[in-house]
Amino acid sequence: MAETGATEVPPTPPPHSPVTRAERFVWLTARVLEQRRFAHHFRGAAADPVETALDAYRNEDGGYGHALEPDLRGPVSQPLHTAHALRVLDAVGRCAGQRVERMCRYLTSVSTADGALPAIHPSQRDYPTAPFVPVVDDPPSDLLATGPVVGLLHRNEVWHAWLFRATDFCWRAVESLEKSHPYEIEAAVTFLDSAPDRPRAEAAADRLGRLVRDHRLAALDPDDLDAYPVSPGYAPGEHHFPHDYARTPSSLARAWFTDDEMARSLDHLAAQQQEDGGWPVRWRHWAPAPALEARPLVTIEALRVLSAYGRAVD
C-alpha cells in the first residue's frame, strides 16, 4: 500500500498518579517535616529523618510549639501542638521512650483541675492565633484537645500517671455528649478507637454514630451538600464526610456508614485533589502562612486515608 504521509499519533501517556502529583506539590510548598513525612509514607524513606525534623518544634518543657499546628503561631508549647507531635510519632511508629515520657510530664504541667487538657494554654496570648481559637485566662478541660492525646497514648501502650484522670475525663465527656460538632466527634473517635475498655468503647461509639446521623454531622451525599448544615463557627462549606470520622476501615466509626456512603465519601475525597497536586484546606483561612503550611498536612492525610481503604494512589 502506498504511503499516505499521515503522521502516526503516539499513544497518550498515562496521567500522573495522585502521589506523583502530590509529591511535586509537597516539594514546592511544604515544611521540612511534611517533606520527610511524605517521603516516609509514600517513598519508603526511614523514620529517623521525620523524628529529626520534629525535634525542631520541641521545647525544653517537653511540649511542642513553633507553629507545629499552623493556626497557633509563636514558640510556646501548647496541648494542640503536642497532640500534633504525637500523631506524627504514632504514624512513623516512634511513639515511645523518653521523648514521650517528657511529653507526658509537659501534659501534666498544663492540665486543668480535673486532670485533662485545655485547648489553648494562656501563654498563647502573646502570639498570633487564629481568630476562631479563643485564648482565655482559665481555660476549661477540652475533649477536642484531650481525646486524641489519650487515645494515641493508649494505642501505643504508654502508661503514665497522667493518663488515669485524663482517661476518666474522656469517658465522662464522650458519654455525656448530646450536642456536638464534627471536630469534637473526631476527637472522641480517636479516643474510643484505642480506649482499653473495648465493650464500653463500642457502646459509646454506637451512640455517637446515631448522634452524627440524627444531627446530620456527616455529609452523606457529596452531590447535595446543601442538605447538610455547617456547624456554627465553621467556614462556609466546611462539611465533614464519612472518611473524616472513619479514617481507616478498622475505626469504630466505620460502622456508622454503609458501603455505598463510604464509597461516595472516598470518591469525593479523591476528586478534591487540585490542579497543583494538593488538597484544599476546608477550614477558615485567616493568614497566608497558616493556609500555606496546612495544605501539605491535609494532602498527606488525604493520601493516607485513600491508601488505608485500598484506593490506588500511586
mmCIF file of N, CA, C and O in Angstrom, residues 87-147:
data_model
loop_
_atom_site.group_PDB
_atom_site.id
_atom_site.type_symbol
_atom_site.label_atom_id
_atom_site.label_comp_id
_atom_site.label_asym_id
_atom_site.label_seq_id
_atom_site.Cartn_x
_atom_site.Cartn_y
_atom_site.Cartn_z
ATOM 1 N N ARG A 87 0.666 12.543 66.919
ATOM 2 C CA ARG A 87 0.154 11.940 65.681
ATOM 3 C C ARG A 87 1.292 11.611 64.725
ATOM 4 O O ARG A 87 1.280 10.561 64.079
ATOM 5 N N VAL A 88 2.257 12.519 64.644
ATOM 6 C CA VAL A 88 3.407 12.267 63.766
ATOM 7 C C VAL A 88 4.181 11.048 64.248
ATOM 8 O O VAL A 88 4.528 10.149 63.466
ATOM 9 N N LEU A 89 4.470 10.989 65.543
ATOM 10 C CA LEU A 89 5.239 9.875 66.092
ATOM 11 C C LEU A 89 4.490 8.560 65.954
ATOM 12 O O LEU A 89 5.084 7.520 65.625
ATOM 13 N N ASP A 90 3.195 8.589 66.196
ATOM 14 C CA ASP A 90 2.389 7.381 66.035
ATOM 15 C C ASP A 90 2.429 6.887 64.589
ATOM 16 O O ASP A 90 2.563 5.693 64.326
ATOM 17 N N ALA A 91 2.344 7.812 63.645
ATOM 18 C CA ALA A 91 2.295 7.438 62.234
ATOM 19 C C ALA A 91 3.591 6.811 61.747
ATOM 20 O O ALA A 91 3.583 6.039 60.778
ATOM 21 N N VAL A 92 4.720 7.135 62.409
ATOM 22 C CA VAL A 92 6.001 6.561 61.989
ATOM 23 C C VAL A 92 6.491 5.493 62.965
ATOM 24 O O VAL A 92 7.630 5.040 62.875
ATOM 25 N N GLY A 93 5.628 5.089 63.907
ATOM 26 C CA GLY A 93 5.973 4.011 64.824
ATOM 27 C C GLY A 93 7.021 4.363 65.856
ATOM 28 O O GLY A 93 7.788 3.506 66.303
ATOM 29 N N ARG A 94 7.055 5.615 66.295
ATOM 30 C CA ARG A 94 8.068 6.063 67.247
ATOM 31 C C ARG A 94 7.452 6.696 68.493
ATOM 32 O O ARG A 94 8.062 7.563 69.113
ATOM 33 N N CYS A 95 6.265 6.279 68.846
ATOM 34 C CA CYS A 95 5.551 6.888 69.976
ATOM 35 C C CYS A 95 5.886 6.117 71.256
ATOM 36 O O CYS A 95 5.062 5.374 71.801
ATOM 37 N N ALA A 96 7.111 6.299 71.735
ATOM 38 C CA ALA A 96 7.562 5.586 72.928
ATOM 39 C C ALA A 96 8.833 6.244 73.432
ATOM 40 O O ALA A 96 9.357 7.193 72.835
ATOM 41 N N GLY A 97 9.335 5.749 74.561
ATOM 42 C CA GLY A 97 10.638 6.173 75.050
ATOM 43 C C GLY A 97 10.636 7.475 75.827
ATOM 44 O O GLY A 97 9.583 7.987 76.225
ATOM 45 N N GLN A 98 11.840 8.012 76.037
ATOM 46 C CA GLN A 98 11.989 9.212 76.860
ATOM 47 C C GLN A 98 11.293 10.421 76.256
ATOM 48 O O GLN A 98 10.812 11.287 76.988
ATOM 49 N N ARG A 99 11.241 10.491 74.938
ATOM 50 C CA ARG A 99 10.569 11.616 74.293
ATOM 51 C C ARG A 99 9.106 11.693 74.755
ATOM 52 O O ARG A 99 8.604 12.758 75.128
ATOM 53 N N VAL A 100 8.418 10.559 74.762
ATOM 54 C CA VAL A 100 7.010 10.539 75.153
ATOM 55 C C VAL A 100 6.868 10.725 76.662
ATOM 56 O O VAL A 100 5.916 11.350 77.132
ATOM 57 N N GLU A 101 7.823 10.221 77.427
ATOM 58 C CA GLU A 101 7.817 10.454 78.873
ATOM 59 C C GLU A 101 7.882 11.957 79.165
ATOM 60 O O GLU A 101 7.144 12.473 80.014
ATOM 61 N N ARG A 102 8.751 12.672 78.446
ATOM 62 C CA ARG A 102 8.838 14.130 78.637
ATOM 63 C C ARG A 102 7.544 14.814 78.206
ATOM 64 O O ARG A 102 7.113 15.796 78.830
ATOM 65 N N MET A 103 6.930 14.317 77.150
ATOM 66 C CA MET A 103 5.657 14.895 76.716
ATOM 67 C C MET A 103 4.599 14.732 77.794
ATOM 68 O O MET A 103 3.821 15.657 78.054
ATOM 69 N N CYS A 104 4.582 13.572 78.442
ATOM 70 C CA CYS A 104 3.586 13.340 79.500
ATOM 71 C C CYS A 104 3.821 14.258 80.694
ATOM 72 O O CYS A 104 2.867 14.724 81.325
ATOM 73 N N ARG A 105 5.082 14.536 80.994
ATOM 74 C CA ARG A 105 5.364 15.490 82.080
ATOM 75 C C ARG A 105 4.863 16.878 81.701
ATOM 76 O O ARG A 105 4.319 17.605 82.549
ATOM 77 N N TYR A 106 5.041 17.264 80.443
ATOM 78 C CA TYR A 106 4.508 18.558 79.997
ATOM 79 C C TYR A 106 2.980 18.564 80.111
ATOM 80 O O TYR A 106 2.391 19.537 80.614
ATOM 81 N N LEU A 107 2.328 17.506 79.658
ATOM 82 C CA LEU A 107 0.868 17.440 79.717
ATOM 83 C C LEU A 107 0.376 17.558 81.158
ATOM 84 O O LEU A 107 -0.623 18.230 81.429
ATOM 85 N N THR A 108 1.084 16.929 82.075
ATOM 86 C CA THR A 108 0.727 17.044 83.492
ATOM 87 C C THR A 108 0.814 18.490 83.954
ATOM 88 O O THR A 108 -0.057 18.989 84.685
ATOM 89 N N SER A 109 1.835 19.204 83.500
ATOM 90 C CA SER A 109 2.070 20.577 83.975
ATOM 91 C C SER A 109 1.013 21.552 83.489
ATOM 92 O O SER A 109 0.821 22.608 84.117
ATOM 93 N N VAL A 110 0.343 21.268 82.381
ATOM 94 C CA VAL A 110 -0.645 22.212 81.843
ATOM 95 C C VAL A 110 -2.077 21.722 82.011
ATOM 96 O O VAL A 110 -3.010 22.347 81.510
ATOM 97 N N SER A 111 -2.268 20.623 82.731
ATOM 98 C CA SER A 111 -3.608 20.068 82.884
ATOM 99 C C SER A 111 -4.481 20.940 83.768
ATOM 100 O O SER A 111 -3.994 21.679 84.626
ATOM 101 N N THR A 112 -5.768 20.813 83.572
ATOM 102 C CA THR A 112 -6.753 21.523 84.382
ATOM 103 C C THR A 112 -6.948 20.801 85.704
ATOM 104 O O THR A 112 -6.345 19.754 85.961
ATOM 105 N N ALA A 113 -7.815 21.336 86.539
ATOM 106 C CA ALA A 113 -8.028 20.758 87.873
ATOM 107 C C ALA A 113 -8.544 19.326 87.811
ATOM 108 O O ALA A 113 -8.298 18.538 88.728
ATOM 109 N N ASP A 114 -9.258 18.977 86.759
ATOM 110 C CA ASP A 114 -9.766 17.601 86.664
ATOM 111 C C ASP A 114 -8.846 16.679 85.871
ATOM 112 O O ASP A 114 -9.234 15.583 85.471
ATOM 113 N N GLY A 115 -7.612 17.124 85.617
ATOM 114 C CA GLY A 115 -6.625 16.243 85.030
ATOM 115 C C GLY A 115 -6.635 16.147 83.527
ATOM 116 O O GLY A 115 -5.909 15.328 82.953
ATOM 117 N N ALA A 116 -7.413 16.971 82.855
ATOM 118 C CA ALA A 116 -7.499 16.937 81.399
ATOM 119 C C ALA A 116 -6.752 18.133 80.806
ATOM 120 O O ALA A 116 -6.103 18.904 81.517
ATOM 121 N N LEU A 117 -6.860 18.285 79.491
ATOM 122 C CA LEU A 117 -6.125 19.342 78.801
ATOM 123 C C LEU A 117 -7.054 20.464 78.358
ATOM 124 O O LEU A 117 -8.167 20.199 77.887
ATOM 125 N N PRO A 118 -6.590 21.697 78.462
ATOM 126 C CA PRO A 118 -7.295 22.795 77.797
ATOM 127 C C PRO A 118 -6.913 22.807 76.330
ATOM 128 O O PRO A 118 -5.859 22.288 75.949
ATOM 129 N N ALA A 119 -7.733 23.391 75.502
ATOM 130 C CA ALA A 119 -7.362 23.501 74.084
ATOM 131 C C ALA A 119 -6.169 24.431 73.923
ATOM 132 O O ALA A 119 -5.214 24.123 73.207
ATOM 133 N N ILE A 120 -6.208 25.584 74.619
ATOM 134 C CA ILE A 120 -5.154 26.594 74.494
ATOM 135 C C ILE A 120 -4.726 27.046 75.884
ATOM 136 O O ILE A 120 -5.556 27.487 76.684
ATOM 137 N N HIS A 121 -3.442 26.943 76.175
ATOM 138 C CA HIS A 121 -2.906 27.473 77.423
ATOM 139 C C HIS A 121 -2.794 28.994 77.295
ATOM 140 O O HIS A 121 -2.495 29.506 76.206
ATOM 141 N N PRO A 122 -3.016 29.740 78.383
ATOM 142 C CA PRO A 122 -2.975 31.213 78.292
ATOM 143 C C PRO A 122 -1.657 31.780 77.794
ATOM 144 O O PRO A 122 -1.608 32.941 77.352
ATOM 145 N N SER A 123 -0.579 31.020 77.819
ATOM 146 C CA SER A 123 0.706 31.520 77.325
ATOM 147 C C SER A 123 0.658 31.877 75.842
ATOM 148 O O SER A 123 1.529 32.597 75.344
ATOM 149 N N GLN A 124 -0.376 31.433 75.152
ATOM 150 C CA GLN A 124 -0.511 31.745 73.723
ATOM 151 C C GLN A 124 -0.907 33.201 73.491
ATOM 152 O O GLN A 124 -0.775 33.719 72.380
ATOM 153 N N ARG A 125 -1.340 33.877 74.538
ATOM 154 C CA ARG A 125 -1.904 35.218 74.380
ATOM 155 C C ARG A 125 -0.951 36.203 73.710
ATOM 156 O O ARG A 125 -1.379 37.134 73.018
ATOM 157 N N ASP A 126 0.336 36.030 73.888
ATOM 158 C CA ASP A 126 1.313 36.993 73.361
ATOM 159 C C ASP A 126 1.672 36.753 71.899
ATOM 160 O O ASP A 126 2.524 37.472 71.354
ATOM 161 N N TYR A 127 1.060 35.771 71.261
ATOM 162 C CA TYR A 127 1.460 35.417 69.899
ATOM 163 C C TYR A 127 0.234 35.331 68.990
ATOM 164 O O TYR A 127 -0.893 35.123 69.465
ATOM 165 N N PRO A 128 0.419 35.486 67.684
ATOM 166 C CA PRO A 128 -0.730 35.436 66.767
ATOM 167 C C PRO A 128 -1.425 34.076 66.815
ATOM 168 O O PRO A 128 -0.782 33.022 66.870
ATOM 169 N N THR A 129 -2.747 34.143 66.807
ATOM 170 C CA THR A 129 -3.571 32.932 66.910
ATOM 171 C C THR A 129 -4.781 33.092 66.011
ATOM 172 O O THR A 129 -5.316 34.204 65.877
ATOM 173 N N ALA A 130 -5.232 32.003 65.421
ATOM 174 C CA ALA A 130 -6.428 32.061 64.587
ATOM 175 C C ALA A 130 -7.590 32.659 65.374
ATOM 176 O O ALA A 130 -7.782 32.341 66.550
ATOM 177 N N PRO A 131 -8.371 33.532 64.761
ATOM 178 C CA PRO A 131 -9.462 34.187 65.488
ATOM 179 C C PRO A 131 -10.543 33.224 65.974
ATOM 180 O O PRO A 131 -11.307 33.569 66.874
ATOM 181 N N PHE A 132 -10.611 32.036 65.400
ATOM 182 C CA PHE A 132 -11.613 31.066 65.851
ATOM 183 C C PHE A 132 -11.087 30.185 66.994
ATOM 184 O O PHE A 132 -11.749 29.236 67.404
ATOM 185 N N VAL A 133 -9.900 30.505 67.517
ATOM 186 C CA VAL A 133 -9.327 29.772 68.654
ATOM 187 C C VAL A 133 -9.232 30.733 69.835
ATOM 188 O O VAL A 133 -8.298 31.528 69.918
ATOM 189 N N PRO A 134 -10.180 30.713 70.757
ATOM 190 C CA PRO A 134 -10.161 31.683 71.858
ATOM 191 C C PRO A 134 -9.060 31.384 72.870
ATOM 192 O O PRO A 134 -8.795 30.229 73.195
ATOM 193 N N VAL A 135 -8.431 32.456 73.351
ATOM 194 C CA VAL A 135 -7.428 32.347 74.406
ATOM 195 C C VAL A 135 -8.002 33.017 75.646
ATOM 196 O O VAL A 135 -8.291 34.216 75.634
ATOM 197 N N VAL A 136 -8.175 32.235 76.717
ATOM 198 C CA VAL A 136 -8.765 32.766 77.953
ATOM 199 C C VAL A 136 -7.822 32.483 79.111
ATOM 200 O O VAL A 136 -6.935 31.631 79.033
ATOM 201 N N ASP A 137 -8.023 33.198 80.218
ATOM 202 C CA ASP A 137 -7.109 33.097 81.360
ATOM 203 C C ASP A 137 -7.231 31.769 82.104
ATOM 204 O O ASP A 137 -6.242 31.252 82.619
ATOM 205 N N ASP A 138 -8.433 31.231 82.206
ATOM 206 C CA ASP A 138 -8.652 29.989 82.956
ATOM 207 C C ASP A 138 -9.410 29.012 82.060
ATOM 208 O O ASP A 138 -10.594 28.772 82.239
ATOM 209 N N PRO A 139 -8.735 28.415 81.090
ATOM 210 C CA PRO A 139 -9.425 27.596 80.093
ATOM 211 C C PRO A 139 -9.966 26.297 80.699
ATOM 212 O O PRO A 139 -9.328 25.693 81.572
ATOM 213 N N PRO A 140 -11.126 25.852 80.232
ATOM 214 C CA PRO A 140 -11.699 24.602 80.740
ATOM 215 C C PRO A 140 -11.059 23.384 80.083
ATOM 216 O O PRO A 140 -10.347 23.489 79.076
ATOM 217 N N SER A 141 -11.332 22.233 80.649
ATOM 218 C CA SER A 141 -10.932 20.980 80.017
ATOM 219 C C SER A 141 -11.641 20.836 78.686
ATOM 220 O O SER A 141 -12.790 21.257 78.532
ATOM 221 N N ASP A 142 -10.971 20.220 77.731
ATOM 222 C CA ASP A 142 -11.495 20.179 76.375
ATOM 223 C C ASP A 142 -11.301 18.778 75.791
ATOM 224 O O ASP A 142 -10.172 18.286 75.717
ATOM 225 N N LEU A 143 -12.397 18.147 75.379
ATOM 226 C CA LEU A 143 -12.311 16.827 74.771
ATOM 227 C C LEU A 143 -11.551 16.878 73.453
ATOM 228 O O LEU A 143 -10.812 15.951 73.117
ATOM 229 N N LEU A 144 -11.709 17.970 72.713
ATOM 230 C CA LEU A 144 -11.033 18.098 71.426
ATOM 231 C C LEU A 144 -9.516 18.011 71.601
ATOM 232 O O LEU A 144 -8.818 17.434 70.766
ATOM 233 N N ALA A 145 -8.990 18.579 72.696
ATOM 234 C CA ALA A 145 -7.555 18.514 72.953
ATOM 235 C C ALA A 145 -7.157 17.216 73.639
ATOM 236 O O ALA A 145 -6.107 16.637 73.338
ATOM 237 N N THR A 146 -7.980 16.738 74.572
ATOM 238 C CA THR A 146 -7.591 15.608 75.419
ATOM 239 C C THR A 146 -7.807 14.256 74.742
ATOM 240 O O THR A 146 -6.967 13.356 74.851
ATOM 241 N N GLY A 147 -8.919 14.100 74.033
ATOM 242 C CA GLY A 147 -9.265 12.801 73.463
ATOM 243 C C GLY A 147 -8.200 12.203 72.561
ATOM 244 O O GLY A 147 -7.802 11.040 72.743
#
